[in-house]
PDB file of C-alpha atoms in Angstrom:
ATOM      1  CA  MET A   1     107.997  -1.612  17.371  1.00 76.00           C
ATOM      2  CA  SER A   2     104.824  -0.793  19.460  1.00 85.00           C
ATOM      3  CA  GLU A   3     105.315   0.670  22.894  1.00 94.00           C
ATOM      4  CA  ARG A   4     103.164   0.491  26.023  1.00 96.00           C
ATOM      5  CA  THR A   5     102.445   3.588  28.198  1.00 98.00           C
ATOM      6  CA  LYS A   6     101.250   2.614  31.822  1.00 98.00           C
ATOM      7  CA  ILE A   7      98.861   4.932  33.560  1.00 98.00           C
ATOM      8  CA  ASP A   8      98.177   4.525  37.522  1.00 98.00           C
ATOM      9  CA  ALA A   9      94.712   5.877  37.933  1.00 97.00           C
ATOM     10  CA  ARG A  10      94.279   4.018  40.927  1.00 97.00           C
ATOM     11  CA  GLY A  11      92.185   6.448  43.401  1.00 95.00           C
ATOM     12  CA  ALA A  12      90.816   8.252  40.643  1.00 95.00           C
ATOM     13  CA  PHE A  13      86.851   8.586  40.370  1.00 95.00           C
ATOM     14  CA  CYS A  14      84.739   8.256  37.367  1.00 93.00           C
ATOM     15  CA  PRO A  15      85.183   9.289  34.488  1.00 95.00           C
ATOM     16  CA  GLY A  16      88.903  10.030  35.553  1.00 94.00           C
ATOM     17  CA  PRO A  17      90.525   6.620  34.359  1.00 96.00           C
ATOM     18  CA  LEU A  18      88.718   7.056  30.864  1.00 96.00           C
ATOM     19  CA  MET A  19      89.557  10.557  30.457  1.00 95.00           C
ATOM     20  CA  GLU A  20      93.350   9.958  31.353  1.00 96.00           C
ATOM     21  CA  VAL A  21      93.413   6.941  28.785  1.00 97.00           C
ATOM     22  CA  ILE A  22      91.585   9.242  26.034  1.00 96.00           C
ATOM     23  CA  ALA A  23      94.460  12.124  26.937  1.00 95.00           C
ATOM     24  CA  THR A  24      97.036   9.518  26.610  1.00 97.00           C
ATOM     25  CA  LEU A  25      95.733   7.924  23.334  1.00 97.00           C
ATOM     26  CA  LYS A  26      96.236  11.362  21.423  1.00 95.00           C
ATOM     27  CA  LEU A  27      99.912  10.997  22.475  1.00 96.00           C
ATOM     28  CA  ILE A  28     100.726   7.749  21.269  1.00 97.00           C
ATOM     29  CA  GLU A  29     100.992   5.910  17.728  1.00 97.00           C
ATOM     30  CA  ILE A  30      98.627   3.425  16.172  1.00 97.00           C
ATOM     31  CA  GLY A  31      99.440  -0.013  17.477  1.00 97.00           C
ATOM     32  CA  ASP A  32     100.851   1.248  20.604  1.00 98.00           C
ATOM     33  CA  GLU A  33      99.101   0.227  23.856  1.00 98.00           C
ATOM     34  CA  ILE A  34      98.067   1.686  27.197  1.00 98.00           C
ATOM     35  CA  GLU A  35      98.120  -0.223  30.640  1.00 98.00           C
ATOM     36  CA  VAL A  36      95.801   1.528  32.931  1.00 98.00           C
ATOM     37  CA  TRP A  37      95.491   0.663  36.635  1.00 98.00           C
ATOM     38  CA  SER A  38      91.976   1.532  38.209  1.00 97.00           C
ATOM     39  CA  THR A  39      90.442   1.290  41.536  1.00 97.00           C
ATOM     40  CA  ASP A  40      87.101   2.690  39.848  1.00 94.00           C
ATOM     41  CA  GLN A  41      84.462   0.116  39.776  1.00 91.00           C
ATOM     42  CA  GLY A  42      83.080   1.259  36.662  1.00 93.00           C
ATOM     43  CA  THR A  43      86.193   1.271  34.801  1.00 96.00           C
ATOM     44  CA  VAL A  44      86.188  -2.702  33.862  1.00 96.00           C
ATOM     45  CA  LYS A  45      83.024  -2.219  32.084  1.00 95.00           C
ATOM     46  CA  ASP A  46      83.139   1.423  30.817  1.00 95.00           C
ATOM     47  CA  LEU A  47      86.432   1.370  29.256  1.00 97.00           C
ATOM     48  CA  PRO A  48      86.065  -1.943  27.062  1.00 97.00           C
ATOM     49  CA  GLU A  49      82.367  -0.449  25.950  1.00 95.00           C
ATOM     50  CA  TRP A  50      84.155   2.787  25.251  1.00 96.00           C
ATOM     51  CA  CYS A  51      86.719   0.989  22.796  1.00 97.00           C
ATOM     52  CA  ALA A  52      84.139  -0.873  21.119  1.00 95.00           C
ATOM     53  CA  LYS A  53      82.114   2.418  20.647  1.00 93.00           C
ATOM     54  CA  VAL A  54      85.040   4.704  19.140  1.00 95.00           C
ATOM     55  CA  GLY A  55      87.059   1.805  17.404  1.00 95.00           C
ATOM     56  CA  HIS A  56      89.795   1.041  19.825  1.00 97.00           C
ATOM     57  CA  GLU A  57      91.200  -2.370  20.857  1.00 98.00           C
ATOM     58  CA  HIS A  58      90.405  -3.424  24.426  1.00 98.00           C
ATOM     59  CA  VAL A  59      93.124  -6.286  24.567  1.00 98.00           C
ATOM     60  CA  GLU A  60      92.493  -7.735  27.987  1.00 97.00           C
ATOM     61  CA  THR A  61      91.518  -6.944  31.769  1.00 98.00           C
ATOM     62  CA  THR A  62      93.206  -8.594  34.763  1.00 98.00           C
ATOM     63  CA  GLN A  63      92.230  -8.412  38.394  1.00 97.00           C
ATOM     64  CA  GLN A  64      95.107  -7.618  40.637  1.00 97.00           C
ATOM     65  CA  ASP A  65      95.140  -7.362  44.521  1.00 96.00           C
ATOM     66  CA  GLY A  66      92.610  -4.295  44.800  1.00 96.00           C
ATOM     67  CA  TYR A  67      92.759  -3.000  41.214  1.00 97.00           C
ATOM     68  CA  ALA A  68      92.107  -3.921  37.746  1.00 97.00           C
ATOM     69  CA  SER A  69      94.592  -3.705  34.981  1.00 98.00           C
ATOM     70  CA  LEU A  70      93.427  -2.966  31.584  1.00 98.00           C
ATOM     71  CA  ILE A  71      95.208  -2.915  28.262  1.00 98.00           C
ATOM     72  CA  VAL A  72      93.887  -0.866  25.327  1.00 98.00           C
ATOM     73  CA  ARG A  73      95.589  -0.699  21.760  1.00 98.00           C
ATOM     74  CA  LYS A  74      95.245   2.274  19.858  1.00 97.00           C
ATOM     75  CA  SER A  75      93.566   1.283  16.264  1.00 97.00           C
ATOM     76  CA  LYS A  76      92.953   4.203  14.371  1.00 94.00           C
TER      77      LYS A  76
ATOM     78  CA  MET B   1      74.113  -2.816  22.634  1.00 56.00           C
ATOM     79  CA  SER B   2      76.389   0.442  22.145  1.00 56.00           C
ATOM     80  CA  LEU B   3      76.344   3.965  22.354  1.00 60.00           C
ATOM     81  CA  SER B   4      74.532   5.757  19.541  1.00 76.00           C
ATOM     82  CA  ASN B   5      76.000   9.008  17.855  1.00 87.00           C
ATOM     83  CA  ALA B   6      72.851  10.717  18.555  1.00 92.00           C
ATOM     84  CA  PRO B   7      73.711  14.212  19.916  1.00 96.00           C
ATOM     85  CA  LEU B   8      73.037  15.132  23.383  1.00 97.00           C
ATOM     86  CA  PHE B   9      71.497  18.124  24.765  1.00 98.00           C
ATOM     87  CA  ILE B  10      71.820  18.939  28.419  1.00 98.00           C
ATOM     88  CA  VAL B  11      69.744  21.634  30.005  1.00 98.00           C
ATOM     89  CA  LEU B  12      71.277  22.433  33.574  1.00 98.00           C
ATOM     90  CA  ILE B  13      69.200  24.583  35.785  1.00 98.00           C
ATOM     91  CA  SER B  14      70.155  23.477  39.159  1.00 97.00           C
ATOM     92  CA  SER B  15      72.612  24.781  41.596  1.00 95.00           C
ATOM     93  CA  GLU B  16      72.581  21.501  43.509  1.00 96.00           C
ATOM     94  CA  HIS B  17      76.165  20.363  43.367  1.00 96.00           C
ATOM     95  CA  GLU B  18      75.478  16.657  42.693  1.00 97.00           C
ATOM     96  CA  LYS B  19      73.176  17.606  39.707  1.00 97.00           C
ATOM     97  CA  ILE B  20      75.881  19.597  38.339  1.00 98.00           C
ATOM     98  CA  GLN B  21      78.421  17.079  38.882  1.00 97.00           C
ATOM     99  CA  MET B  22      76.043  14.529  36.994  1.00 97.00           C
ATOM    100  CA  ALA B  23      75.659  16.817  33.989  1.00 98.00           C
ATOM    101  CA  ALA B  24      79.205  17.181  33.882  1.00 98.00           C
ATOM    102  CA  MET B  25      80.006  13.671  33.994  1.00 97.00           C
ATOM    103  CA  MET B  26      77.574  12.828  31.335  1.00 97.00           C
ATOM    104  CA  ALA B  27      78.510  15.692  29.107  1.00 98.00           C
ATOM    105  CA  SER B  28      82.300  14.922  29.396  1.00 97.00           C
ATOM    106  CA  VAL B  29      81.683  11.142  28.774  1.00 96.00           C
ATOM    107  CA  GLY B  30      79.191  11.682  25.827  1.00 96.00           C
ATOM    108  CA  ALA B  31      81.461  13.916  24.330  1.00 96.00           C
ATOM    109  CA  VAL B  32      84.593  11.825  24.247  1.00 95.00           C
ATOM    110  CA  SER B  33      82.361   8.860  22.929  1.00 95.00           C
ATOM    111  CA  GLU B  34      81.760  10.564  19.672  1.00 93.00           C
ATOM    112  CA  ARG B  35      78.216  12.004  20.856  1.00 94.00           C
ATOM    113  CA  PRO B  36      78.362  15.702  20.030  1.00 96.00           C
ATOM    114  CA  VAL B  37      77.192  17.363  23.121  1.00 98.00           C
ATOM    115  CA  THR B  38      75.495  20.767  23.621  1.00 98.00           C
ATOM    116  CA  MET B  39      74.830  22.177  27.114  1.00 98.00           C
ATOM    117  CA  LEU B  40      72.620  25.136  28.004  1.00 98.00           C
ATOM    118  CA  ILE B  41      73.054  26.490  31.312  1.00 98.00           C
ATOM    119  CA  SER B  42      70.309  28.486  32.710  1.00 98.00           C
ATOM    120  CA  MET B  43      68.147  29.691  35.896  1.00 97.00           C
ATOM    121  CA  ASN B  44      70.060  28.696  39.312  1.00 97.00           C
ATOM    122  CA  ALA B  45      72.760  26.801  37.756  1.00 97.00           C
ATOM    123  CA  LEU B  46      74.089  30.129  35.798  1.00 97.00           C
ATOM    124  CA  PRO B  47      75.350  31.694  39.045  1.00 97.00           C
ATOM    125  CA  CYS B  48      77.265  28.847  39.928  1.00 96.00           C
ATOM    126  CA  PHE B  49      79.522  29.704  36.719  1.00 97.00           C
ATOM    127  CA  GLU B  50      80.218  33.202  38.124  1.00 97.00           C
ATOM    128  CA  ARG B  51      83.927  34.128  37.240  1.00 96.00           C
ATOM    129  CA  GLY B  52      86.111  34.006  40.121  1.00 93.00           C
ATOM    130  CA  LEU B  53      84.280  31.967  42.504  1.00 91.00           C
ATOM    131  CA  ALA B  54      86.267  29.020  44.379  1.00 87.00           C
ATOM    132  CA  ALA B  55      84.575  25.423  43.858  1.00 82.00           C
ATOM    133  CA  GLU B  56      83.413  25.607  47.713  1.00 81.00           C
ATOM    134  CA  GLN B  57      81.711  28.801  47.272  1.00 87.00           C
ATOM    135  CA  ARG B  58      80.145  27.281  43.826  1.00 89.00           C
ATOM    136  CA  TYR B  59      77.352  24.992  44.736  1.00 90.00           C
ATOM    137  CA  VAL B  60      74.805  24.085  47.367  1.00 91.00           C
ATOM    138  CA  GLY B  61      74.587  20.274  48.080  1.00 93.00           C
ATOM    139  CA  GLY B  62      73.706  17.422  50.438  1.00 94.00           C
ATOM    140  CA  ARG B  63      75.340  14.408  51.791  1.00 96.00           C
ATOM    141  CA  MET B  64      77.134  13.416  48.561  1.00 95.00           C
ATOM    142  CA  SER B  65      78.469  17.017  47.918  1.00 94.00           C
ATOM    143  CA  ASP B  66      80.256  16.864  51.231  1.00 93.00           C
ATOM    144  CA  VAL B  67      81.313  13.377  50.525  1.00 94.00           C
ATOM    145  CA  MET B  68      82.535  14.357  47.220  1.00 93.00           C
ATOM    146  CA  LYS B  69      84.412  17.672  48.481  1.00 90.00           C
ATOM    147  CA  GLU B  70      86.142  15.454  51.223  1.00 91.00           C
ATOM    148  CA  LYS B  71      87.377  12.836  48.692  1.00 92.00           C
ATOM    149  CA  GLY B  72      88.615  15.452  46.471  1.00 89.00           C
ATOM    150  CA  VAL B  73      86.348  14.504  43.414  1.00 92.00           C
ATOM    151  CA  PRO B  74      87.559  16.349  40.424  1.00 91.00           C
ATOM    152  CA  ASP B  75      85.229  19.765  40.021  1.00 93.00           C
ATOM    153  CA  ALA B  76      82.666  19.662  37.539  1.00 96.00           C
ATOM    154  CA  ILE B  77      84.367  22.723  35.691  1.00 95.00           C
ATOM    155  CA  THR B  78      87.283  20.466  35.406  1.00 95.00           C
ATOM    156  CA  LEU B  79      85.342  17.610  34.003  1.00 96.00           C
ATOM    157  CA  LEU B  80      83.541  19.903  31.420  1.00 97.00           C
ATOM    158  CA  GLN B  81      86.910  21.532  30.387  1.00 97.00           C
ATOM    159  CA  GLN B  82      88.454  17.944  29.942  1.00 96.00           C
ATOM    160  CA  GLY B  83      85.250  17.140  27.838  1.00 96.00           C
ATOM    161  CA  LYS B  84      85.702  20.199  25.672  1.00 97.00           C
ATOM    162  CA  ASP B  85      89.414  19.669  25.151  1.00 96.00           C
ATOM    163  CA  LEU B  86      89.280  15.800  24.410  1.00 96.00           C
ATOM    164  CA  GLY B  87      85.813  15.698  22.440  1.00 96.00           C
ATOM    165  CA  GLU B  88      83.203  17.528  20.846  1.00 96.00           C
ATOM    166  CA  MET B  89      81.055  19.875  23.420  1.00 98.00           C
ATOM    167  CA  GLU B  90      79.727  23.198  23.404  1.00 98.00           C
ATOM    168  CA  ILE B  91      78.614  25.129  26.247  1.00 98.00           C
ATOM    169  CA  TYR B  92      76.133  28.045  26.299  1.00 98.00           C
ATOM    170  CA  ALA B  93      74.765  30.341  28.717  1.00 98.00           C
ATOM    171  CA  CYS B  94      70.835  30.672  28.412  1.00 97.00           C
ATOM    172  CA  SER B  95      70.640  34.507  26.858  1.00 96.00           C
ATOM    173  CA  MET B  96      67.469  34.976  29.135  1.00 97.00           C
ATOM    174  CA  ALA B  97      69.448  34.099  32.310  1.00 97.00           C
ATOM    175  CA  LEU B  98      72.282  36.426  31.431  1.00 97.00           C
ATOM    176  CA  ASP B  99      69.954  39.332  31.014  1.00 97.00           C
ATOM    177  CA  VAL B 100      68.025  39.165  34.252  1.00 97.00           C
ATOM    178  CA  LEU B 101      71.356  38.880  35.953  1.00 97.00           C
ATOM    179  CA  GLY B 102      72.789  41.844  33.968  1.00 97.00           C
ATOM    180  CA  TRP B 103      75.678  39.816  33.058  1.00 97.00           C
ATOM    181  CA  GLU B 104      77.846  39.319  29.941  1.00 97.00           C
ATOM    182  CA  ILE B 105      79.691  35.963  28.851  1.00 97.00           C
ATOM    183  CA  ASP B 106      82.816  37.690  30.696  1.00 97.00           C
ATOM    184  CA  ASN B 107      81.130  37.415  33.945  1.00 97.00           C
ATOM    185  CA  LEU B 108      81.192  33.537  33.668  1.00 98.00           C
ATOM    186  CA  THR B 109      84.235  31.286  34.095  1.00 96.00           C
ATOM    187  CA  GLU B 110      86.753  31.921  31.710  1.00 95.00           C
ATOM    188  CA  GLY B 111      87.173  29.425  28.565  1.00 95.00           C
ATOM    189  CA  LEU B 112      84.352  27.453  29.327  1.00 97.00           C
ATOM    190  CA  PHE B 113      81.338  29.413  27.714  1.00 98.00           C
ATOM    191  CA  ASP B 114      80.819  29.270  23.638  1.00 97.00           C
ATOM    192  CA  GLY B 115      78.444  32.256  23.962  1.00 97.00           C
ATOM    193  CA  PRO B 116      74.777  33.147  24.897  1.00 97.00           C
ATOM    194  CA  LEU B 117      72.071  31.028  23.280  1.00 96.00           C
ATOM    195  CA  GLY B 118      68.490  31.495  22.934  1.00 96.00           C
ATOM    196  CA  LEU B 119      65.794  28.800  23.820  1.00 93.00           C
ATOM    197  CA  THR B 120      64.453  28.733  20.358  1.00 94.00           C
ATOM    198  CA  LYS B 121      68.139  27.916  18.661  1.00 94.00           C
ATOM    199  CA  PHE B 122      68.279  25.425  21.357  1.00 95.00           C
ATOM    200  CA  LEU B 123      65.261  23.787  20.625  1.00 95.00           C
ATOM    201  CA  VAL B 124      65.608  23.619  16.917  1.00 94.00           C
ATOM    202  CA  ASP B 125      69.243  22.111  17.378  1.00 94.00           C
ATOM    203  CA  ALA B 126      67.831  19.446  19.940  1.00 95.00           C
ATOM    204  CA  GLN B 127      64.993  18.166  18.063  1.00 93.00           C
ATOM    205  CA  ASP B 128      67.158  15.439  16.445  1.00 88.00           C
ATOM    206  CA  GLY B 129      69.013  14.834  19.564  1.00 94.00           C
ATOM    207  CA  GLN B 130      68.372  13.265  23.067  1.00 95.00           C
ATOM    208  CA  VAL B 131      67.265  16.003  25.603  1.00 96.00           C
ATOM    209  CA  ILE B 132      68.378  15.625  29.295  1.00 97.00           C
ATOM    210  CA  THR B 133      67.309  18.324  31.998  1.00 97.00           C
ATOM    211  CA  LEU B 134      69.039  18.535  35.413  1.00 97.00           C
TER     212      LEU B 134
END
């Protein structure tokens, strides 16, 4: 059964949220997910672009009150 | 359009905080995005990496430097270390700059540098990649 790890990267500046996601991806299993919260305005475009580039799945982005929540699934 | 896998070669010669920060951001993001990164640090940038210097002593900068310090933006050396840990990145000290300063690799930030490098080797390695100079 897949698990989801939450990262609260609110307040971290670019490329902090991306780096936190990448570091966490190394620790989880294929199929597991990461939910990252970010106030960095670049993350909503950068993280899906990074996933497409390196072969992980960007599941969804939802806009919350003052931050974005992005879900990434480890694919390899 | 997606990022290519072309190796990225960054020549860092400035002691300006803003340029060093930008170089570190590009290097770390490139390295974790499957673009091998090689940095060559020379000229006024090299003394910024003197071992033992605190972050506030390391750079000269303008308005953005002041704001980045005030807001606690992670130091360039932290970003470079993350890039090396999580991706494919090599950082070299320009051998000419080391010679002029009378320094060895041990005079530079511990654990960050992969060694000294001459310009000829760097240019040969960089001929099929993308070169950025800051």
